[in-house]
PDB file of C-alpha atoms in Angstrom:
ATOM      1  CA  MET A 234     266.845 133.707 234.527  1.00 44.00           C
ATOM      2  CA  SER A 235     265.825 130.053 234.565  1.00 41.00           C
ATOM      3  CA  GLN A 236     266.726 127.947 237.440  1.00 39.00           C
ATOM      4  CA  LYS A 237     269.547 126.228 235.391  1.00 42.00           C
ATOM      5  CA  SER A 238     270.957 129.266 234.032  1.00 40.00           C
ATOM      6  CA  GLY A 239     270.592 131.172 237.201  1.00 44.00           C
ATOM      7  CA  SER A 240     272.436 128.647 239.350  1.00 51.00           C
ATOM      8  CA  LEU A 241     274.792 130.542 241.497  1.00 55.00           C
ATOM      9  CA  PHE A 242     277.440 127.973 242.429  1.00 60.00           C
ATOM     10  CA  ASP A 243     277.966 126.233 239.047  1.00 70.00           C
ATOM     11  CA  MET A 244     281.291 125.361 237.413  1.00 77.00           C
ATOM     12  CA  GLN A 245     281.478 128.712 235.669  1.00 76.00           C
ATOM     13  CA  PHE A 246     281.027 130.488 239.020  1.00 81.00           C
ATOM     14  CA  ILE A 247     283.962 128.485 240.497  1.00 84.00           C
ATOM     15  CA  THR A 248     286.250 129.135 237.628  1.00 82.00           C
ATOM     16  CA  SER A 249     285.454 132.801 237.774  1.00 81.00           C
ATOM     17  CA  CYS A 250     286.224 132.795 241.522  1.00 86.00           C
ATOM     18  CA  ILE A 251     289.574 131.198 240.908  1.00 87.00           C
ATOM     19  CA  SER A 252     290.684 133.403 238.151  1.00 84.00           C
ATOM     20  CA  THR A 253     289.580 136.527 240.085  1.00 86.00           C
ATOM     21  CA  MET A 254     291.342 135.280 243.230  1.00 90.00           C
ATOM     22  CA  LEU A 255     294.612 134.875 241.294  1.00 88.00           C
ATOM     23  CA  VAL A 256     294.392 138.544 240.051  1.00 86.00           C
ATOM     24  CA  LEU A 257     293.361 139.821 243.528  1.00 90.00           C
ATOM     25  CA  LEU A 258     296.293 137.866 245.112  1.00 91.00           C
ATOM     26  CA  LEU A 259     298.697 139.614 242.748  1.00 87.00           C
ATOM     27  CA  LEU A 260     297.108 143.019 243.635  1.00 87.00           C
ATOM     28  CA  GLY A 261     297.240 142.188 247.348  1.00 91.00           C
ATOM     29  CA  MET A 262     300.897 141.257 247.150  1.00 89.00           C
ATOM     30  CA  VAL A 263     301.794 144.677 245.577  1.00 86.00           C
ATOM     31  CA  VAL A 264     299.722 146.468 248.411  1.00 88.00           C
ATOM     32  CA  PHE A 265     301.601 144.350 250.873  1.00 91.00           C
ATOM     33  CA  PHE A 266     304.990 145.315 249.597  1.00 87.00           C
ATOM     34  CA  VAL A 267     303.933 148.958 249.478  1.00 86.00           C
ATOM     35  CA  MET A 268     302.862 148.848 253.117  1.00 88.00           C
ATOM     36  CA  THR A 269     305.867 146.890 254.314  1.00 89.00           C
ATOM     37  CA  ALA A 270     308.289 149.211 252.376  1.00 85.00           C
ATOM     38  CA  ASN A 271     306.741 152.107 254.140  1.00 84.00           C
ATOM     39  CA  ASN A 272     307.256 150.505 257.516  1.00 87.00           C
ATOM     40  CA  LEU A 273     310.825 149.569 256.539  1.00 85.00           C
ATOM     41  CA  SER A 274     311.475 153.163 255.766  1.00 83.00           C
ATOM     42  CA  VAL A 275     310.073 154.501 259.151  1.00 84.00           C
ATOM     43  CA  TYR A 276     312.144 151.722 260.908  1.00 85.00           C
ATOM     44  CA  VAL A 277     315.397 152.698 259.168  1.00 84.00           C
ATOM     45  CA  ARG A 278     314.850 156.454 259.705  1.00 84.00           C
ATOM     46  CA  GLU A 279     313.903 155.973 263.376  1.00 85.00           C
ATOM     47  CA  ASN A 280     316.963 153.948 264.189  1.00 85.00           C
ATOM     48  CA  ILE A 281     319.485 156.573 262.977  1.00 83.00           C
ATOM     49  CA  ASN A 282     321.460 157.842 265.914  1.00 83.00           C
ATOM     50  CA  PHE A 283     321.634 161.604 266.505  1.00 83.00           C
ATOM     51  CA  SER A 284     324.392 162.458 269.047  1.00 88.00           C
ATOM     52  CA  VAL A 285     324.286 165.607 271.211  1.00 90.00           C
ATOM     53  CA  LEU A 286     327.703 166.098 272.822  1.00 90.00           C
ATOM     54  CA  LEU A 287     327.603 167.739 276.259  1.00 90.00           C
ATOM     55  CA  ASN A 288     330.087 170.145 277.892  1.00 88.00           C
ATOM     56  CA  ASP A 289     332.007 168.698 280.913  1.00 84.00           C
ATOM     57  CA  ASP A 290     330.591 171.436 282.977  1.00 83.00           C
ATOM     58  CA  MET A 291     327.091 170.049 282.680  1.00 86.00           C
ATOM     59  CA  LYS A 292     326.502 167.968 285.824  1.00 86.00           C
ATOM     60  CA  GLU A 293     324.899 164.508 285.467  1.00 86.00           C
ATOM     61  CA  ALA A 294     321.550 165.595 287.125  1.00 89.00           C
ATOM     62  CA  GLU A 295     321.377 168.619 284.808  1.00 90.00           C
ATOM     63  CA  ALA A 296     322.053 166.289 281.795  1.00 89.00           C
ATOM     64  CA  ILE A 297     319.372 163.940 282.837  1.00 89.00           C
ATOM     65  CA  ARG A 298     316.863 166.787 283.200  1.00 91.00           C
ATOM     66  CA  PHE A 299     317.913 167.951 279.675  1.00 90.00           C
ATOM     67  CA  GLN A 300     317.405 164.328 278.409  1.00 90.00           C
ATOM     68  CA  LYS A 301     313.808 164.348 279.977  1.00 91.00           C
ATOM     69  CA  GLN A 302     313.069 167.756 278.194  1.00 90.00           C
ATOM     70  CA  LEU A 303     314.204 166.242 274.907  1.00 89.00           C
ATOM     71  CA  GLU A 304     311.927 163.314 275.305  1.00 89.00           C
ATOM     72  CA  GLU A 305     308.986 165.552 275.486  1.00 89.00           C
ATOM     73  CA  LYS A 306     309.813 167.076 272.053  1.00 89.00           C
ATOM     74  CA  PRO A 307     307.631 166.071 269.137  1.00 90.00           C
ATOM     75  CA  PHE A 308     310.695 165.182 267.012  1.00 88.00           C
ATOM     76  CA  VAL A 309     312.229 162.746 269.575  1.00 90.00           C
ATOM     77  CA  LYS A 310     311.263 159.224 269.663  1.00 90.00           C
ATOM     78  CA  GLN A 311     313.794 158.163 272.222  1.00 90.00           C
ATOM     79  CA  ALA A 312     316.566 159.879 274.120  1.00 91.00           C
ATOM     80  CA  THR A 313     319.324 158.071 276.143  1.00 90.00           C
ATOM     81  CA  TYR A 314     321.858 159.758 278.330  1.00 91.00           C
ATOM     82  CA  ILE A 315     325.413 158.366 278.088  1.00 90.00           C
ATOM     83  CA  SER A 316     327.896 159.362 280.833  1.00 88.00           C
ATOM     84  CA  LYS A 317     331.619 159.944 280.324  1.00 85.00           C
ATOM     85  CA  ALA A 318     332.224 156.764 282.265  1.00 85.00           C
ATOM     86  CA  GLN A 319     329.789 154.689 280.149  1.00 87.00           C
ATOM     87  CA  ALA A 320     331.117 156.164 276.910  1.00 84.00           C
ATOM     88  CA  LEU A 321     334.736 155.045 277.956  1.00 82.00           C
ATOM     89  CA  LYS A 322     333.472 151.550 278.854  1.00 86.00           C
ATOM     90  CA  GLU A 323     331.710 151.218 275.475  1.00 81.00           C
ATOM     91  CA  GLN A 324     334.729 152.363 273.557  1.00 81.00           C
ATOM     92  CA  THR A 325     337.121 150.166 275.506  1.00 82.00           C
ATOM     93  CA  GLU A 326     334.940 147.102 274.714  1.00 82.00           C
ATOM     94  CA  ALA A 327     334.825 148.137 271.031  1.00 79.00           C
ATOM     95  CA  MET A 328     338.568 148.770 270.694  1.00 78.00           C
ATOM     96  CA  GLY A 329     339.734 146.163 272.985  1.00 77.00           C
ATOM     97  CA  THR A 330     341.980 148.615 274.927  1.00 79.00           C
ATOM     98  CA  ASP A 331     341.377 151.392 277.534  1.00 77.00           C
ATOM     99  CA  PRO A 332     342.276 154.889 276.104  1.00 76.00           C
ATOM    100  CA  ALA A 333     342.373 156.242 279.576  1.00 76.00           C
ATOM    101  CA  GLU A 334     345.414 154.062 280.507  1.00 76.00           C
ATOM    102  CA  PHE A 335     347.844 155.695 278.198  1.00 74.00           C
ATOM    103  CA  LEU A 336     346.171 159.096 277.928  1.00 75.00           C
ATOM    104  CA  GLY A 337     345.911 159.516 281.689  1.00 76.00           C
ATOM    105  CA  TYR A 338     342.317 160.909 281.391  1.00 79.00           C
ATOM    106  CA  ASN A 339     338.982 159.997 279.959  1.00 79.00           C
ATOM    107  CA  PRO A 340     339.000 161.638 276.435  1.00 81.00           C
ATOM    108  CA  PHE A 341     335.246 161.036 275.953  1.00 83.00           C
ATOM    109  CA  THR A 342     332.378 163.467 276.675  1.00 86.00           C
ATOM    110  CA  ALA A 343     328.920 162.705 277.967  1.00 88.00           C
ATOM    111  CA  SER A 344     326.258 162.692 275.330  1.00 90.00           C
ATOM    112  CA  ILE A 345     322.562 162.177 274.665  1.00 90.00           C
ATOM    113  CA  GLU A 346     321.837 159.721 271.977  1.00 91.00           C
ATOM    114  CA  ILE A 347     318.615 160.599 270.167  1.00 90.00           C
ATOM    115  CA  LYS A 348     316.344 158.637 267.789  1.00 90.00           C
ATOM    116  CA  LEU A 349     314.209 160.845 265.832  1.00 88.00           C
ATOM    117  CA  ASN A 350     310.633 160.333 264.724  1.00 89.00           C
ATOM    118  CA  ALA A 351     310.602 159.297 261.087  1.00 86.00           C
ATOM    119  CA  ALA A 352     308.750 162.475 259.847  1.00 85.00           C
ATOM    120  CA  TYR A 353     311.714 164.590 261.127  1.00 86.00           C
ATOM    121  CA  ALA A 354     314.511 162.492 259.624  1.00 82.00           C
ATOM    122  CA  ASN A 355     315.150 164.806 256.638  1.00 81.00           C
ATOM    123  CA  SER A 356     317.583 167.596 255.911  1.00 78.00           C
ATOM    124  CA  ASP A 357     315.216 170.466 256.516  1.00 79.00           C
ATOM    125  CA  SER A 358     314.089 169.277 259.852  1.00 84.00           C
ATOM    126  CA  LEU A 359     317.566 168.258 260.908  1.00 83.00           C
ATOM    127  CA  SER A 360     318.870 171.774 260.364  1.00 84.00           C
ATOM    128  CA  TRP A 361     316.445 173.530 262.663  1.00 86.00           C
ATOM    129  CA  ILE A 362     316.649 170.729 265.291  1.00 87.00           C
ATOM    130  CA  GLN A 363     320.382 171.194 265.317  1.00 87.00           C
ATOM    131  CA  GLU A 364     319.963 174.934 265.773  1.00 86.00           C
ATOM    132  CA  LYS A 365     317.454 174.285 268.488  1.00 86.00           C
ATOM    133  CA  LEU A 366     319.785 171.998 270.406  1.00 87.00           C
ATOM    134  CA  LEU A 367     322.777 174.340 269.981  1.00 87.00           C
ATOM    135  CA  ASP A 368     320.780 177.047 271.818  1.00 86.00           C
ATOM    136  CA  ASN A 369     321.644 175.259 275.000  1.00 84.00           C
ATOM    137  CA  LYS A 370     325.143 176.778 275.702  1.00 85.00           C
ATOM    138  CA  LYS A 371     326.337 173.444 277.351  1.00 86.00           C
ATOM    139  CA  VAL A 372     325.730 171.498 274.117  1.00 87.00           C
ATOM    140  CA  ILE A 373     329.154 171.662 272.308  1.00 88.00           C
ATOM    141  CA  GLU A 374     328.350 169.624 269.214  1.00 87.00           C
ATOM    142  CA  VAL A 375     325.559 167.816 267.398  1.00 87.00           C
ATOM    143  CA  ASN A 376     326.523 164.952 265.138  1.00 86.00           C
ATOM    144  CA  TYR A 377     324.337 163.096 262.645  1.00 82.00           C
ATOM    145  CA  PRO A 378     325.121 161.108 259.532  1.00 82.00           C
ATOM    146  CA  GLN A 379     323.842 163.757 256.948  1.00 79.00           C
ATOM    147  CA  ASP A 380     325.040 161.691 253.826  1.00 81.00           C
ATOM    148  CA  LEU A 381     323.480 158.655 255.011  1.00 79.00           C
ATOM    149  CA  ILE A 382     320.081 160.211 255.846  1.00 81.00           C
ATOM    150  CA  ASP A 383     320.170 161.960 252.443  1.00 81.00           C
ATOM    151  CA  THR A 384     320.874 158.584 250.663  1.00 84.00           C
ATOM    152  CA  ILE A 385     318.171 156.791 252.561  1.00 80.00           C
ATOM    153  CA  ASN A 386     315.510 159.401 251.837  1.00 80.00           C
ATOM    154  CA  GLN A 387     316.574 159.381 248.137  1.00 84.00           C
ATOM    155  CA  ASN A 388     316.283 155.634 247.972  1.00 85.00           C
ATOM    156  CA  ILE A 389     313.005 155.541 249.719  1.00 81.00           C
ATOM    157  CA  ARG A 390     311.446 158.173 247.305  1.00 81.00           C
ATOM    158  CA  LYS A 391     312.600 156.050 244.390  1.00 85.00           C
ATOM    159  CA  ILE A 392     311.313 152.854 245.873  1.00 83.00           C
ATOM    160  CA  SER A 393     308.007 154.573 246.800  1.00 80.00           C
ATOM    161  CA  MET A 394     307.482 155.899 243.257  1.00 85.00           C
ATOM    162  CA  PHE A 395     308.209 152.493 241.765  1.00 86.00           C
ATOM    163  CA  LEU A 396     305.903 150.649 243.978  1.00 80.00           C
ATOM    164  CA  LEU A 397     303.052 153.050 243.711  1.00 81.00           C
ATOM    165  CA  GLY A 398     303.481 152.990 239.818  1.00 85.00           C
ATOM    166  CA  LEU A 399     303.397 149.258 239.891  1.00 83.00           C
ATOM    167  CA  ALA A 400     300.375 149.266 242.063  1.00 79.00           C
ATOM    168  CA  ALA A 401     298.450 151.524 239.658  1.00 83.00           C
ATOM    169  CA  LEU A 402     299.547 149.499 236.613  1.00 85.00           C
ATOM    170  CA  LEU A 403     298.466 146.259 238.330  1.00 79.00           C
ATOM    171  CA  THR A 404     295.144 147.798 239.299  1.00 77.00           C
ATOM    172  CA  LEU A 405     294.511 148.482 235.614  1.00 82.00           C
ATOM    173  CA  ILE A 406     295.511 145.109 234.651  1.00 82.00           C
ATOM    174  CA  SER A 407     293.495 143.579 237.369  1.00 76.00           C
ATOM    175  CA  PHE A 408     290.408 145.441 236.142  1.00 78.00           C
ATOM    176  CA  ALA A 409     291.106 144.279 232.579  1.00 82.00           C
ATOM    177  CA  LEU A 410     291.488 140.702 233.422  1.00 79.00           C
ATOM    178  CA  ILE A 411     288.540 140.419 235.779  1.00 78.00           C
ATOM    179  CA  ASN A 412     286.502 142.428 233.163  1.00 79.00           C
ATOM    180  CA  ASN A 413     287.393 139.740 230.470  1.00 82.00           C
ATOM    181  CA  THR A 414     286.439 136.946 232.722  1.00 77.00           C
ATOM    182  CA  ILE A 415     283.051 138.458 233.628  1.00 79.00           C
ATOM    183  CA  ARG A 416     282.353 139.607 230.166  1.00 78.00           C
ATOM    184  CA  LEU A 417     282.832 135.916 228.909  1.00 78.00           C
ATOM    185  CA  THR A 418     280.373 134.756 231.514  1.00 77.00           C
ATOM    186  CA  ILE A 419     277.791 137.259 230.498  1.00 79.00           C
ATOM    187  CA  TYR A 420     278.373 136.738 226.856  1.00 78.00           C
ATOM    188  CA  SER A 421     277.123 133.102 227.211  1.00 75.00           C
ATOM    189  CA  LYS A 422     273.893 134.536 228.520  1.00 78.00           C
ATOM    190  CA  ARG A 423     273.351 137.198 225.866  1.00 78.00           C
ATOM    191  CA  PHE A 424     270.311 135.517 224.267  1.00 80.00           C
ATOM    192  CA  LEU A 425     268.569 134.856 227.581  1.00 81.00           C
ATOM    193  CA  ILE A 426     269.175 138.612 228.257  1.00 81.00           C
ATOM    194  CA  HIS A 427     267.457 139.469 224.975  1.00 77.00           C
ATOM    195  CA  THR A 428     264.530 137.135 225.652  1.00 82.00           C
ATOM    196  CA  MET A 429     264.062 138.804 229.060  1.00 84.00           C
ATOM    197  CA  LYS A 430     263.914 142.161 227.243  1.00 80.00           C
ATOM    198  CA  LEU A 431     261.211 140.814 224.789  1.00 80.00           C
ATOM    199  CA  VAL A 432     258.892 139.657 227.575  1.00 84.00           C
ATOM    200  CA  GLY A 433     259.047 143.209 229.145  1.00 81.00           C
ATOM    201  CA  ALA A 434     261.620 142.705 231.977  1.00 81.00           C
ATOM    202  CA  SER A 435     263.198 146.011 233.093  1.00 84.00           C
ATOM    203  CA  TRP A 436     266.942 146.563 232.824  1.00 81.00           C
ATOM    204  CA  SER A 437     267.354 146.709 236.629  1.00 83.00           C
ATOM    205  CA  PHE A 438     265.517 143.327 236.980  1.00 87.00           C
ATOM    206  CA  ILE A 439     267.753 141.734 234.304  1.00 83.00           C
ATOM    207  CA  ARG A 440     270.904 143.250 235.826  1.00 85.00           C
ATOM    208  CA  ARG A 441     270.104 142.205 239.407  1.00 88.00           C
ATOM    209  CA  PRO A 442     271.071 138.438 239.280  1.00 87.00           C
ATOM    210  CA  PHE A 443     274.200 139.126 237.435  1.00 86.00           C
ATOM    211  CA  ILE A 444     275.241 141.975 239.966  1.00 89.00           C
ATOM    212  CA  VAL A 445     274.456 139.743 242.839  1.00 90.00           C
ATOM    213  CA  ARG A 446     276.365 136.796 241.270  1.00 88.00           C
ATOM    214  CA  ASN A 447     279.483 138.798 240.641  1.00 88.00           C
ATOM    215  CA  VAL A 448     279.277 140.452 244.123  1.00 91.00           C
ATOM    216  CA  TRP A 449     279.605 136.910 245.499  1.00 91.00           C
ATOM    217  CA  ILE A 450     282.426 136.079 243.110  1.00 90.00           C
ATOM    218  CA  GLY A 451     284.244 139.251 244.396  1.00 90.00           C
ATOM    219  CA  ILE A 452     283.616 138.302 248.094  1.00 93.00           C
ATOM    220  CA  LEU A 453     284.675 134.666 247.768  1.00 93.00           C
ATOM    221  CA  ALA A 454     287.670 135.455 245.528  1.00 93.00           C
ATOM    222  CA  ALA A 455     288.912 138.201 247.922  1.00 94.00           C
ATOM    223  CA  ALA A 456     288.328 135.719 250.933  1.00 95.00           C
ATOM    224  CA  MET A 457     290.614 133.214 249.224  1.00 95.00           C
ATOM    225  CA  ALA A 458     293.209 135.698 248.259  1.00 94.00           C
ATOM    226  CA  ASN A 459     293.311 137.081 251.740  1.00 95.00           C
ATOM    227  CA  ALA A 460     293.673 133.514 253.151  1.00 95.00           C
ATOM    228  CA  LEU A 461     296.605 132.885 251.049  1.00 95.00           C
ATOM    229  CA  LEU A 462     298.161 136.278 251.902  1.00 94.00           C
ATOM    230  CA  ILE A 463     297.785 135.637 255.533  1.00 94.00           C
ATOM    231  CA  SER A 464     299.336 132.159 255.166  1.00 94.00           C
ATOM    232  CA  LEU A 465     302.324 133.615 253.273  1.00 91.00           C
ATOM    233  CA  SER A 466     302.812 136.381 255.896  1.00 92.00           C
ATOM    234  CA  TYR A 467     302.674 133.822 258.770  1.00 91.00           C
ATOM    235  CA  MET A 468     305.314 131.765 256.975  1.00 92.00           C
ATOM    236  CA  LEU A 469     307.591 134.839 256.607  1.00 90.00           C
ATOM    237  CA  VAL A 470     307.252 135.875 260.243  1.00 89.00           C
ATOM    238  CA  ASN A 471     307.679 132.271 261.481  1.00 90.00           C
ATOM    239  CA  TYR A 472     310.876 132.004 259.451  1.00 88.00           C
ATOM    240  CA  GLU A 473     312.167 135.455 260.516  1.00 87.00           C
ATOM    241  CA  PRO A 474     310.468 136.800 263.719  1.00 86.00           C
ATOM    242  CA  GLY A 475     312.222 140.164 263.182  1.00 82.00           C
ATOM    243  CA  LEU A 476     309.892 140.820 260.306  1.00 84.00           C
ATOM    244  CA  LEU A 477     307.088 141.630 262.923  1.00 84.00           C
ATOM    245  CA  GLU A 478     308.521 145.115 262.977  1.00 82.00           C
ATOM    246  CA  LEU A 479     307.373 145.459 259.201  1.00 86.00           C
ATOM    247  CA  ILE A 480     304.479 142.921 258.854  1.00 89.00           C
ATOM    248  CA  THR A 481     302.306 144.487 261.586  1.00 89.00           C
ATOM    249  CA  PRO A 482     298.542 143.702 262.101  1.00 90.00           C
ATOM    250  CA  GLU A 483     297.800 147.166 260.753  1.00 90.00           C
ATOM    251  CA  VAL A 484     299.523 146.223 257.475  1.00 91.00           C
ATOM    252  CA  MET A 485     297.648 142.981 257.198  1.00 93.00           C
ATOM    253  CA  LEU A 486     294.323 144.743 257.978  1.00 94.00           C
ATOM    254  CA  CYS A 487     295.017 147.328 255.265  1.00 93.00           C
ATOM    255  CA  VAL A 488     296.125 144.691 252.733  1.00 93.00           C
ATOM    256  CA  MET A 489     292.935 142.492 253.476  1.00 94.00           C
ATOM    257  CA  GLY A 490     290.718 145.529 253.308  1.00 94.00           C
ATOM    258  CA  ALA A 491     292.217 146.577 249.987  1.00 92.00           C
ATOM    259  CA  VAL A 492     291.817 143.155 248.513  1.00 93.00           C
ATOM    260  CA  PHE A 493     288.342 142.802 249.794  1.00 93.00           C
ATOM    261  CA  ILE A 494     287.091 146.169 248.561  1.00 93.00           C
ATOM    262  CA  SER A 495     288.980 145.815 245.171  1.00 89.00           C
ATOM    263  CA  GLY A 496     287.238 142.365 244.639  1.00 89.00           C
ATOM    264  CA  ILE A 497     283.786 143.625 245.246  1.00 91.00           C
ATOM    265  CA  LEU A 498     284.132 147.009 243.393  1.00 90.00           C
ATOM    266  CA  ILE A 499     285.833 145.625 240.418  1.00 86.00           C
ATOM    267  CA  ALA A 500     283.650 142.475 240.029  1.00 86.00           C
ATOM    268  CA  THR A 501     280.447 144.591 240.416  1.00 89.00           C
ATOM    269  CA  LEU A 502     281.598 147.384 238.050  1.00 88.00           C
ATOM    270  CA  CYS A 503     282.763 145.062 235.409  1.00 85.00           C
ATOM    271  CA  ALA A 504     279.383 143.120 235.630  1.00 86.00           C
ATOM    272  CA  TYR A 505     277.399 146.398 235.364  1.00 87.00           C
ATOM    273  CA  ILE A 506     279.386 147.639 232.295  1.00 85.00           C
ATOM    274  CA  SER A 507     279.166 144.172 230.525  1.00 82.00           C
ATOM    275  CA  ILE A 508     275.429 143.669 231.131  1.00 85.00           C
ATOM    276  CA  ASN A 509     274.712 147.150 229.920  1.00 83.00           C
ATOM    277  CA  LYS A 510     276.521 146.364 226.699  1.00 81.00           C
ATOM    278  CA  TYR A 511     274.240 143.481 225.904  1.00 77.00           C
ATOM    279  CA  LEU A 512     271.098 145.249 227.112  1.00 79.00           C
ATOM    280  CA  LYS A 513     271.783 147.996 224.482  1.00 78.00           C
ATOM    281  CA  MET A 514     272.234 145.566 221.627  1.00 74.00           C
ATOM    282  CA  LYS A 515     269.651 144.658 219.018  1.00 72.00           C
ATOM    283  CA  ALA A 516     268.910 141.145 218.263  1.00 64.00           C
ATOM    284  CA  GLY A 517     270.782 141.148 215.013  1.00 62.00           C
ATOM    285  CA  ASP A 518     273.985 142.311 216.745  1.00 64.00           C
ATOM    286  CA  LEU A 519     274.020 139.388 219.037  1.00 63.00           C
ATOM    287  CA  TYR A 520     274.773 136.927 216.178  1.00 62.00           C
ATOM    288  CA  ARG A 521     277.686 139.067 214.927  1.00 62.00           C
ATOM    289  CA  LEU A 522     279.709 138.950 218.151  1.00 53.00           C
TER     290      LEU A 522
END
């Protein structure tokens, strides 16, 4: 290509970068919501309390050993021992009155409060975990909110399917929009492409500058989209610090990686398809487009 037509950073290049960046920004936001929704589901499932009520015959030392054993189980994220006295104190604070005063005894039992790892917070896993815990003869009851867990898992499945479907749809839309932008750019060079064919230039030689140009468009567009996504995430976390549980560095790295790879791959693939279209055309066809 001539120096003028082959200039890398011209106005056409800038407008292509901006339009591609906007599409990648939209795609990155969907990936961001998918990743944070997954973190939210893990956070919710790992904060559901699973109460193991202990027999009064179990001494505190024995209960603490049992708690330590539970902490080593793969399905347990955290196990906390609550003595009879502590349970009474917590309930007194919650109710505003001491039940032991008018009952004449402490009506509460010692327990171990368990928080499960997210992968085990489902009906099938909970059933065998309950059976396993009840194998200990000094465990009198295992309580967990079955209906709440089922509802949470159903909602998580629905939200996950919706977000994944939306991500797939936006990937197709992104490909179509970026492809149109690149195709219009290459369209304006169709006669130059034909001229290069006439002087004996190979297809790979003709393709190379277009591919390089669009790789740079993908890189710069992805960099701008990632900068905006990082800024938006920082504003969210700065506004609500609790969101750090969901917007983790791992989430941002995955989002940035997805945007960067998508930008380069889509821009390169679209350029390859478009340039091949014009390379295959005869001279007469170029005037009928």
